[in-house]
Coordinates of N, CA and C in Angstrom, one line a residue:
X234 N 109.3 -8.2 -101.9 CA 109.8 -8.0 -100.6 C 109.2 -6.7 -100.0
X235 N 108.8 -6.5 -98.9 CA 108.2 -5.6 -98.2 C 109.4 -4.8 -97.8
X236 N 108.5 -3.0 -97.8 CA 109.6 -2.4 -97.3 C 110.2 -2.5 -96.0
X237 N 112.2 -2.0 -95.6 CA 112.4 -2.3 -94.3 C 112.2 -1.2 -94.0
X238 N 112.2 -1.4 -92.7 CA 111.9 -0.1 -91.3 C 113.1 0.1 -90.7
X239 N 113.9 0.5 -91.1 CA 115.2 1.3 -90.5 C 115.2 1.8 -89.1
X240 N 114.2 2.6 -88.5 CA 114.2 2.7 -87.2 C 113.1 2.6 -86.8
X241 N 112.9 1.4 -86.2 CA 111.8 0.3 -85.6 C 111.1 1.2 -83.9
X242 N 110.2 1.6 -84.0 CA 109.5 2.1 -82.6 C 109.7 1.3 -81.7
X243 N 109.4 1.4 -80.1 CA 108.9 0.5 -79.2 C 108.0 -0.6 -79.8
X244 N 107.0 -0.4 -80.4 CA 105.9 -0.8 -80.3 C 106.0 -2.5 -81.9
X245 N 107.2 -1.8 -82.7 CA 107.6 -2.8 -83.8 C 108.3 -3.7 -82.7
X246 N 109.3 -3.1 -81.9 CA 109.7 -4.6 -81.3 C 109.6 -5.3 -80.0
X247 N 108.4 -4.1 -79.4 CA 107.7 -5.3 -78.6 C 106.9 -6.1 -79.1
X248 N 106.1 -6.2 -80.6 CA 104.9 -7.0 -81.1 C 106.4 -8.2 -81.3
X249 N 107.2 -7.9 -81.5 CA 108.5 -8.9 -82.3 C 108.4 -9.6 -81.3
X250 N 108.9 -9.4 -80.3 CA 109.4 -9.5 -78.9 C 108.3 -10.7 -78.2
X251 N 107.0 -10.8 -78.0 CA 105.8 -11.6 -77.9 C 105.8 -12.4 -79.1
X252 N 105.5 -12.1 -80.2 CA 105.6 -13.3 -81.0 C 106.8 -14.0 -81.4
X253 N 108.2 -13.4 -80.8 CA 109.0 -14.5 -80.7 C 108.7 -15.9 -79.4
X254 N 108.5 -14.7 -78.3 CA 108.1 -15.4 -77.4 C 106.8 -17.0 -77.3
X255 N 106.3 -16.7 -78.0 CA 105.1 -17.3 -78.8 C 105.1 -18.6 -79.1
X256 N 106.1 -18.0 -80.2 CA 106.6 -19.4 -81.2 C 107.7 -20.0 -80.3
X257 N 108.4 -19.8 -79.2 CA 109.4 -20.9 -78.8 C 109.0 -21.2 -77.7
X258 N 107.5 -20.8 -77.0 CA 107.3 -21.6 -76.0 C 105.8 -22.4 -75.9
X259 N 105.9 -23.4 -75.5 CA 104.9 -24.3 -75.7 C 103.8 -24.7 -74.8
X260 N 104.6 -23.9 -73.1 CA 103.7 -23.8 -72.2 C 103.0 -22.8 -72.3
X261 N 102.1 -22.8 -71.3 CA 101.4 -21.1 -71.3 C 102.4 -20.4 -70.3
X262 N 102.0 -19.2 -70.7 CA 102.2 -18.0 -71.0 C 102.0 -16.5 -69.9
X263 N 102.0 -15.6 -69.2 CA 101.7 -14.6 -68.9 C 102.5 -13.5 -69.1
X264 N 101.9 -12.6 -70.3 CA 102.4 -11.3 -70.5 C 102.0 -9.7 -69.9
X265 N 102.7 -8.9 -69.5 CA 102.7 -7.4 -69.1 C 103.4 -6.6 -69.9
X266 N 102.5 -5.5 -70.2 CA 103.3 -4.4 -70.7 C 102.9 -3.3 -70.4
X267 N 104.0 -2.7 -70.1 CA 104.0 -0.9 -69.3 C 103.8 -1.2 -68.0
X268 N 105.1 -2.6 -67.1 CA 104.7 -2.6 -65.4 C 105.2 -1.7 -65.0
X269 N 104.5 -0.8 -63.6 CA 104.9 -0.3 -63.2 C 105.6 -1.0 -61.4
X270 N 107.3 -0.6 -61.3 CA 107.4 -1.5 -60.6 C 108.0 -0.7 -59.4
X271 N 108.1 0.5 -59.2 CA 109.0 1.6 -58.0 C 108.2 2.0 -57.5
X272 N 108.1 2.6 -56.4 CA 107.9 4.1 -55.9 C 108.3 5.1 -56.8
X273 N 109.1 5.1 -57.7 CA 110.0 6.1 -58.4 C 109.1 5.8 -59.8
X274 N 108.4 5.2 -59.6 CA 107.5 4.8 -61.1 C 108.3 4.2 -62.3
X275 N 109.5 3.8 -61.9 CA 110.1 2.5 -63.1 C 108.7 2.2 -63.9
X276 N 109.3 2.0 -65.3 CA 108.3 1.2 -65.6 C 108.7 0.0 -66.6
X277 N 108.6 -1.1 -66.5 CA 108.8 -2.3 -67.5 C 108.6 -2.5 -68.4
X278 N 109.0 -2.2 -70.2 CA 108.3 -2.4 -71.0 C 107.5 -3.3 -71.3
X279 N 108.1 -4.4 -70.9 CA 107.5 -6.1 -71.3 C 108.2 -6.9 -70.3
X280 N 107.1 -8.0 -69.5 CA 107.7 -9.0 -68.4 C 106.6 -10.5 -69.2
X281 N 107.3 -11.1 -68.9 CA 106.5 -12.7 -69.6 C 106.7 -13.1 -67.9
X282 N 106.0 -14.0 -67.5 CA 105.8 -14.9 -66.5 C 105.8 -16.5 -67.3
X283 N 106.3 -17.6 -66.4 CA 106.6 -18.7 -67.1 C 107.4 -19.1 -66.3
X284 N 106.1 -20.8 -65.6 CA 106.9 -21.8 -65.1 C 107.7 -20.9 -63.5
X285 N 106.8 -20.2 -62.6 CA 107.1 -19.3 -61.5 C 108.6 -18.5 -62.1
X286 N 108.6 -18.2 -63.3 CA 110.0 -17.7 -63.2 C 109.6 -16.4 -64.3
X287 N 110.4 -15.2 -63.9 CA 110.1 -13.7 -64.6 C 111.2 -13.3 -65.4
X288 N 110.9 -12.5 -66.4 CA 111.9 -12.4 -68.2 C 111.5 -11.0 -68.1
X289 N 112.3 -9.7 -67.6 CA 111.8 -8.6 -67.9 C 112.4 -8.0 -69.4
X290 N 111.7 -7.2 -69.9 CA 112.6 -6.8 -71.3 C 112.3 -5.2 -71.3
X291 N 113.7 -4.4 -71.1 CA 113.8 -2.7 -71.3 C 114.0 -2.8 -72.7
X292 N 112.9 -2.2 -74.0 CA 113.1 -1.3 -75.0 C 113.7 -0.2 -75.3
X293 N 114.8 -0.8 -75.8 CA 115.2 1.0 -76.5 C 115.5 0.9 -77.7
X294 N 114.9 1.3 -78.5 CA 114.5 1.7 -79.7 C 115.6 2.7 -80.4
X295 N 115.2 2.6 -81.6 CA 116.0 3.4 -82.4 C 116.5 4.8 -81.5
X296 N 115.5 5.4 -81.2 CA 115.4 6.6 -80.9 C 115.3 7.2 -79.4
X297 N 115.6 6.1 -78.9 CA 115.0 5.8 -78.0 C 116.6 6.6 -76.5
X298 N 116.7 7.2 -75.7 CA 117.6 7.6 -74.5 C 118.0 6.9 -74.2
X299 N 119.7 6.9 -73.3 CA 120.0 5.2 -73.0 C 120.5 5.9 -71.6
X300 N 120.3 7.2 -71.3 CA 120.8 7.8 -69.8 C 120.2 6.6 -68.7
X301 N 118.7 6.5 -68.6 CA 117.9 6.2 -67.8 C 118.1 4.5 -67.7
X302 N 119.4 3.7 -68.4 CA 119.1 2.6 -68.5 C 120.0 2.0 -67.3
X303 N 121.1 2.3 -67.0 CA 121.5 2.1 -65.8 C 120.8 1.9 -64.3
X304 N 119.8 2.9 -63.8 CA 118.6 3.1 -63.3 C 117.9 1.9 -63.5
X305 N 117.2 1.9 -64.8 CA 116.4 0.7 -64.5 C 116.4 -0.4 -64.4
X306 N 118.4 -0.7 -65.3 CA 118.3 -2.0 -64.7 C 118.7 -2.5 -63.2
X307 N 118.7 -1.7 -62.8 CA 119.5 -1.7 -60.8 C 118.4 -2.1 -60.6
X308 N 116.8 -1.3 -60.9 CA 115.6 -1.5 -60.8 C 115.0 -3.0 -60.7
X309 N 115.1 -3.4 -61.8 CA 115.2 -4.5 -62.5 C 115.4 -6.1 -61.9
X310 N 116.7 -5.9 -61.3 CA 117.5 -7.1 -60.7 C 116.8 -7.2 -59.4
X311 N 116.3 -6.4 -58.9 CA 115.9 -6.4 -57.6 C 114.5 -7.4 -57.5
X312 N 114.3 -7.3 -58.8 CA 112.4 -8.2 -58.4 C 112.3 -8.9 -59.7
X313 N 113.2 -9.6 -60.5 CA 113.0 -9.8 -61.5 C 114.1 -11.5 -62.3
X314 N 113.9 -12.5 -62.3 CA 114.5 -13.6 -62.6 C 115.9 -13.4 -63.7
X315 N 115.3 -12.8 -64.6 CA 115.9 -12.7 -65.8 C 115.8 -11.3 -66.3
X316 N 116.7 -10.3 -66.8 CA 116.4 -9.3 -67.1 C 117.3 -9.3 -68.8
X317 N 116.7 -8.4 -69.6 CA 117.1 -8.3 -71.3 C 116.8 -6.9 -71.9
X318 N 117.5 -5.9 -72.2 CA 117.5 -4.8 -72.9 C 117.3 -5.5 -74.3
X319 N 116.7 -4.9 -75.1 CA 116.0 -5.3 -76.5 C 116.0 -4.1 -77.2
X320 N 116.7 -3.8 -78.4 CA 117.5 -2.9 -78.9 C 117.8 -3.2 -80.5
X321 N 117.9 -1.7 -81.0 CA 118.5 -1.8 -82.2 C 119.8 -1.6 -82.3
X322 N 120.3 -2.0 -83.8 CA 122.0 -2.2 -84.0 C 122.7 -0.9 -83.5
X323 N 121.9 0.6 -83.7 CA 122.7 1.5 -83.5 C 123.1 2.2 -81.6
X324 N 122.4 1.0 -81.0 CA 122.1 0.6 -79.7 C 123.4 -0.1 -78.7
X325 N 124.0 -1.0 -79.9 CA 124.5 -1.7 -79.9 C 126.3 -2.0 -78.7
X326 N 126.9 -0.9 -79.0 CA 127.8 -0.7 -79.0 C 127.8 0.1 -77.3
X327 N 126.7 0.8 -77.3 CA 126.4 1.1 -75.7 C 126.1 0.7 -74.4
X328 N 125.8 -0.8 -75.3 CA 125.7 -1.8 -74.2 C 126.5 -2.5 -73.9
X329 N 127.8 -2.8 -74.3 CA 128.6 -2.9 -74.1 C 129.2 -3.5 -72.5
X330 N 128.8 -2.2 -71.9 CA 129.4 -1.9 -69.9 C 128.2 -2.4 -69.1
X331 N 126.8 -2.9 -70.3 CA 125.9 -3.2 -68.9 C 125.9 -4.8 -68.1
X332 N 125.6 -4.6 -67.1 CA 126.3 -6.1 -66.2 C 126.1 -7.2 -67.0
X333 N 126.6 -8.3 -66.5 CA 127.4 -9.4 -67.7 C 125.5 -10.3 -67.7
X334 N 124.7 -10.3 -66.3 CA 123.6 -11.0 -66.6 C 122.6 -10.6 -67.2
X335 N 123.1 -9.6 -67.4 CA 121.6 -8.5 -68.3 C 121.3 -9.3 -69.9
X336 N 120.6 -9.6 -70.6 CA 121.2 -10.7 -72.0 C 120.4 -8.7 -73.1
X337 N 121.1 -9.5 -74.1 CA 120.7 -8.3 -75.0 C 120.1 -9.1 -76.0
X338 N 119.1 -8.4 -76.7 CA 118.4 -9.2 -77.6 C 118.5 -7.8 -79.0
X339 N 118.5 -8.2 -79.7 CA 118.7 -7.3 -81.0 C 116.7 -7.4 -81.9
X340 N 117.1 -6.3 -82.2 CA 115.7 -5.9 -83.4 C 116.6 -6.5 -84.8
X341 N 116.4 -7.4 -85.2 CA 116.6 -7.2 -86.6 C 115.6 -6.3 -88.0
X342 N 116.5 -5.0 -88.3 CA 115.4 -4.7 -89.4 C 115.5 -4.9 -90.7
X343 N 116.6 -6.2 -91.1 CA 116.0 -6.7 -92.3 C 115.3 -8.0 -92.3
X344 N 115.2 -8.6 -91.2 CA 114.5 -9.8 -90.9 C 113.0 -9.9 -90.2
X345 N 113.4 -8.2 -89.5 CA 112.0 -7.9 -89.2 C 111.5 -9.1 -87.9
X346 N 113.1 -9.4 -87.3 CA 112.8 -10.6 -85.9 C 113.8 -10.7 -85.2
X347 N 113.6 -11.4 -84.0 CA 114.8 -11.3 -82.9 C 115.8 -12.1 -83.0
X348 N 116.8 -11.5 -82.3 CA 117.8 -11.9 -82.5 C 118.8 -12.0 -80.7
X349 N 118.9 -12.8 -80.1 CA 119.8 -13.1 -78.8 C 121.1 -12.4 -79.5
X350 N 121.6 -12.0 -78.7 CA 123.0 -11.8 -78.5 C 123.5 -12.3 -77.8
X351 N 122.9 -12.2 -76.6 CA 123.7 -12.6 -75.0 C 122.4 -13.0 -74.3
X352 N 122.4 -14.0 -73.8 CA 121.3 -14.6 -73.5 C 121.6 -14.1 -71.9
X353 N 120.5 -13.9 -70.9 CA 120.5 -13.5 -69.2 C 120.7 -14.5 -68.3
X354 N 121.5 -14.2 -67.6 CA 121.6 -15.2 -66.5 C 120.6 -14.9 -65.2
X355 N 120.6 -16.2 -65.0 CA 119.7 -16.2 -63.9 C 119.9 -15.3 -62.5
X356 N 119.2 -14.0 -62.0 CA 119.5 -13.6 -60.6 C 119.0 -14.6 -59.6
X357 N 120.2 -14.6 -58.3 CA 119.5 -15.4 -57.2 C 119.4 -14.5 -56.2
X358 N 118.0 -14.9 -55.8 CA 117.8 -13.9 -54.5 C 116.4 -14.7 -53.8
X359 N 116.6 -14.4 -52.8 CA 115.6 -15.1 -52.0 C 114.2 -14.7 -52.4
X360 N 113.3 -15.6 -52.7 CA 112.3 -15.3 -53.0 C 110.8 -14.9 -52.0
X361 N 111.3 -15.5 -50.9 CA 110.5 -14.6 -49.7 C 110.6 -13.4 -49.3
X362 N 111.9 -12.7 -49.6 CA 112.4 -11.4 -50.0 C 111.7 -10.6 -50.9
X363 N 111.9 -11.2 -51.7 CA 111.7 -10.5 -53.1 C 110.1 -9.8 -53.2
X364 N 110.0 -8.2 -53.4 CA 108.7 -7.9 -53.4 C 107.7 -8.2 -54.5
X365 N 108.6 -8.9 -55.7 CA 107.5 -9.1 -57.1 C 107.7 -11.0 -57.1
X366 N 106.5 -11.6 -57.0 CA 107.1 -13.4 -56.7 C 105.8 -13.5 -57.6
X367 N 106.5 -14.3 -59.0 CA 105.0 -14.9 -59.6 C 104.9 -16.3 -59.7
X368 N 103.4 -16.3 -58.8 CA 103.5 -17.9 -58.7 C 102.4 -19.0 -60.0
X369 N 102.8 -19.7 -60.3 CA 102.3 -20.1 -61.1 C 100.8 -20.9 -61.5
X370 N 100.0 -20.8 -60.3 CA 98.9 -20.7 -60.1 C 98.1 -19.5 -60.6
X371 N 99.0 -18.5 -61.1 CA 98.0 -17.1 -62.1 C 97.8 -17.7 -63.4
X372 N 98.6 -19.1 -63.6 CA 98.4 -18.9 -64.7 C 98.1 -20.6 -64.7
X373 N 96.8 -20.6 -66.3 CA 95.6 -21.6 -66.6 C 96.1 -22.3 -67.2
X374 N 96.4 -23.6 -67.3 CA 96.7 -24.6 -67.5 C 95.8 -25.9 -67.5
X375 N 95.6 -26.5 -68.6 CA 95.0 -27.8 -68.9 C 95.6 -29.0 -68.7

């Protein structure tokens, strides 16, 4: 058995994060990482597109600040289908207070894979409004 990684970087569970994505969907696909989405320079760790509908995901890592997460997810809801903080166990407990559609997704570090907690609910908001709209014509299909 390979050794575990007790405090997993951004970068262990964004690769998680895509190849979960991967394996459970069967359509294609459009991924971003590092969007930038404000005037105030928000930035998105990871957004999948899919089926005109948007999955943003805030990283925070082991090590990672949780001041700034309030902020981005206000950010967030504003231009975004689905929103998911993706986090380790010691993360856990501070998420707690964030709004009930936000879903949380867990790093597992002895499985080394994701894990739902709370799956996101859908935001509604007019999409003529909305300044981020992906339509599904970006993306190539057979």
């Amino acid at each position: 058995m390979g050794k575990i990684d007790l405090h997993p970087n951004e970068n262990i569970i964004k690769a998680a994060l895509i190849n979960n994505y991967a394996h459970i969907n069967s359509k294609p696909f459009v991924v971003c990482s590092e969007l930038t989405i404000s005037e105030e320079s928000k930035i998105v760790d990871l957004v999948f597109c899919k089926d005109n509908l948007s999955y943003a995901y805030e990283i925070k890592a082991w090590n990672d600040d949780m001041r700034r997460l309030p902020a981005q997810l206000d950010a967030y809801c504003k231009l975004f289908d689905y929103i998911y903080v993706a986090t380790t166990a010691n993360h856990l407990d501070q998420l707690q207070l964030i709004p009930d559609f936000v879903g949380i997704v867990l790093y597992s570090t002895k499985t080394k894979k994701i894990v739902y907690k709370r799956r996101a609910k859908k935001k509604s908001f007019n999409r003529q409004k909305r300044a981020f709209n992906v339509h599904s014509n970006f993306i190539y299909s057979e």
